[in-house]
Amino acid sequence: MTDVSSSSFFSDFGLLLYLEELNKEELSRFKSLLKNETMEPGSCRIPWSEVKKAKREDLANLMNKYYPGEQAWEVALKIFGKMNLKDLCERAKAEINWTAQTMRPEDTRVREVQGDHEAVLGDGAKYRIQIREKFCMMLDKNRLLGESENFCNEIAQEGRELLERLFDEDVRTGERPQTVVLQGAAGVGKTTLVRMMMLDWAQGNLYQQKFTYVFYLNAREINQLRERSFAQMISKDWPSTEGPIERIMSQPSNLLFIIDSFDELNFAFEEPEFVLCADWTQIHPVSFLMSSLLRKVMLPESSLLVTTKLTACKKLKPLLKSQHSIQLLGMSEDAREAYIYQFFEDERWALQVFRSLRNNAMLFSMCKVPVVCWVTCNCLEQQMERGGDVTLTCKTTTSLFTCCISSLLTQVDGHFPSLPSQTQLRSLCHLAAKGVWTMTYVFYKENLRRYGLMKSDVSIFLDMNILQKDREYENCYLFTHLHIQEFFAAMFYMLQGNWGTRDNSFQAFEDLELVLESSSYKDPHLLQMKCFLFGLLNEDRVKQLEETFNCKMSPEIKWKILQWMETLGNSEHFPSHLVFLELFYHLYETQDEVFISQAMRYFQEVVINICEEIHLLVSSFCLKHCQCLRTIKLTVTAIFEKKMLNSSFPAETWAGGRVIHWWQDLCSVLHMNEHLREVDLCHSNLDELAMKTFNQELRHPNCKVQKLLLRFLSFPDGCWGISSSLIHNQNLMHLDLKGSDIGDNGVKSLCEALKHPDCKLRNLSLESCDLTTVCCLNISKALVRSRSLLSLNLSANNLLDDGVKLLCEALMHPKCNLEKLSLESCGLTVAGCEDLSLALISNKRLTHLCLADNVLGDGGVKLMSDALKHPQCALQSLVLRRCHFTSLSSESLSTSLLCNKSLTHLDLGSNCLQDDGVKLLCDVFRHPSCNLQDLELMGCVLTSACCLDLASAILNNPNLQSLDLGNNDLQDDGVKILFEALRHPNCNIQRLGLEHCGLTSLCCQDLSSTLSSNQRLTKISLTLNNLEREGIMKLCEVLRSPECKLQVLGLCKEAFDEEARKLLEAVGSSNPRLVIKQDRNGHEEEDASWWQCF
């Protein structure tokens, strides 16, 4: 006899379910293999004619008929094995486990088929049936209006592909994640996805080998529970016929718990971990249970899937031991386009809507969320039916949502909804604002009553589709979408009366200044509300809402925001590029050119990083109205690369058309702003058309830009455009092309421009431009012909001695006007010094020369010293840092310094002069005829032995004002001698560098004494010395004193303990003249001196 329960279960829940999973080809192969199958002697095959024509249901019935009871099960498993359908085989075996509990003990036939699967936990079939029914209904009820079946299927398929991979092993570690966080924007589909997961699991299509049971916990339901055990919490869908749920908890590694909408849980999660509960049978407050589950105190071997809005990730992260996070991005660009074309029957309307939305990257991005896409299409359709202009409506998010809100009050089902009173509207906006601030998006009856919203009030907003009642959970209300809540939250501030009045009931979130000071980094949940707030400053939007709701909004808020802008503009801390970008986002929303001009008049400089289309859109709009700007610093990346990918299409139909239009708008600032003097476009990626547009504006007769920084750029046109600008724009005096790819042709173009009589360029930097000897001939000719060029930086180019020889020919020409030349790291040797030496003697204009980082050696320095001795040499500054000479050069340098009357700045840093070399130099420094003012001896292998000579030079040379001795092992004994000299009234030193000199707290008493008595010393650097807290305490005493005239102290506060840092902070507060910072000069270069002349 066949076991009835086994046969019944197999026919109802087994074979047909598995046959339905086979595709057409797989089903055909299954039939072919079935044709030859027999089980026991005497049993007959199913007639092939019946198998061939049978549909899936008929085939299942035939198998049950010809292979009664468990035989059909065995045949199916055998064929699945032959077809290599391992997943189906494993799941089928799991089905056997579930049926085992209902079989009679004496039925051993099925137990033989089961093999080792005796340790089963329960049937689970009825739980699956219940879950299937429940979640089928949920997903059906929540299907979005206007979605076609095909569209839903496409979204569902994408979701299933994601779900299948959620708990896969990490390919790097081989470990399967125990906790997965599914995060995304409101309405993006997180809840729908996990409900699909529940349904797929219950249908046997998902996680059959991973999880025996899956439980769904929804925040809205949890919030309404008080005290119970965790077992009771998950028993809500547990059929009584399944047996005690406690039995399945004995193997938690086979369990998956889904916590849906973590962001909606009304719990603080502040319980210390040691008081949490591990026992799932004990009764506790549900907040306690949820905290225990999330922190893996309870059921630590189980798996968790948590869904949350992005804004709540900061709150969730500290609760989880480890997590694998996946962000749901919503509909792709193609999916959004497909949805819009499905929504509108008229293809012309669809095209118009798609283009209008695509032109506003912010709005188009919002449409990743299906419900926002539907609301947007619905609103725009109504507008088009009334003959409205959707292009204007899609200009900003605020204009679109104002239109959507207004449309809610139009006729619905043959009647007009009742208008809320001013009090009701204020209460709703108050509720919305508090909710946005506290990240509360689901409201219960008690929440509504707290804000004065009774049942009749709520009904008005339900009728208007502003609020909606949750379909599954009692007493839950929410705004139809988070953006609707954010819109009414912004309206709360517009409806405020007197901003100066604050009574006892005033709450922090009501403070407008806190809204304005919020940022996307610190307060991402406030960003869209703030955006709407600025958008509602637009008079047309205000008028539209006032007419819609028959209410009055406060005009005072506009002036409050302008006051805040003034404070921001006058702040000591210069706003970062992120602050400006967010500011431009919000100002763009206003679409009020007069307001933007008023708001931005307090800023003379802006810094913007543009790496998305929306950044370019808002920046181009706002910068046109920043009339007081003197400096613009832009970095443009990723924009034009994307445009180039689509360059095969006509400009009006592809992204590049929009991008170029916005770029033209932005570049127009160059001639529209009469105060603009400096433009920095460093590290940008511009294509040929973008560069052409920029150069056209640079050549505009009204362009007043004087300084142009184009560092680390590529010039597709070989610098032709920028060279042309040098001729046409006679205001342009400074051009920095450091690190840019200009090539030989670029140099040639620039040199042709320099030779033109209309070119007024005075300073040109071609540092690190991969120039070679070949370029030097063109540069040489330009130096002779240029009437204006005074400063040229050719550092970090492989010019070599031959290239310098060509340059020197120009330097010796009487028409060469160059005053400053930098040849740092150009591959020069002693041979190049011969030509330079001759040039210095014949050129009376060259005053600054940098030869740093070249292997000149003692021979090269001797040649330079010989030139310095010549009376014709007019050099004032000479940089010989890292030129590989020794103390042998000190003698020749000493002689030249006695003879030279013009040299005031000498940099000998990072050369092996040693104490003996410096002693020779000090003999000259003491001489009254030595005019040296700035001396740099950083890293010259000096010790305390040379400090007596240096002290003597300090005392006897009234001209010496700056001395840098950093990176020398002077130690406390050495600087004690120097400090004694500094205290002498004859000492004129104003700047002293003692970085990394082996100093300790022992020197601080002498330093304090020096700072008290020396009225001339204004800057000193002590970074990278071990002064400790004791030394800082001594220093701080004198730094607070009015007798101390120090203005800049080089110290790294982070190098000290907390107490020392507090002392330094207190000094900074009590002595406003003093600046304490690690970087003394603002230079990025590691070893640049603070008085660097070039």
GROMACS .gro file of C-alpha atoms in nm, residues 341 345-353 384:
model
   11
  341TYR     CA    1   0.713   5.590  -2.322
  345GLU     CA    2   0.003   5.700  -2.535
  346ASP     CA    3   0.116   5.996  -2.748
  347GLU     CA    4   0.481   5.939  -2.843
  348ARG     CA    5   0.535   6.315  -2.894
  349TRP     CA    6   0.425   6.382  -2.537
  350ALA     CA    7   0.655   6.105  -2.413
  351LEU     CA    8   0.950   6.255  -2.602
  352GLN     CA    9   0.878   6.604  -2.466
  353VAL     CA   10   0.852   6.477  -2.107
  384MET     CA   11  -0.007   6.900  -2.095
   0.00000   0.00000   0.00000
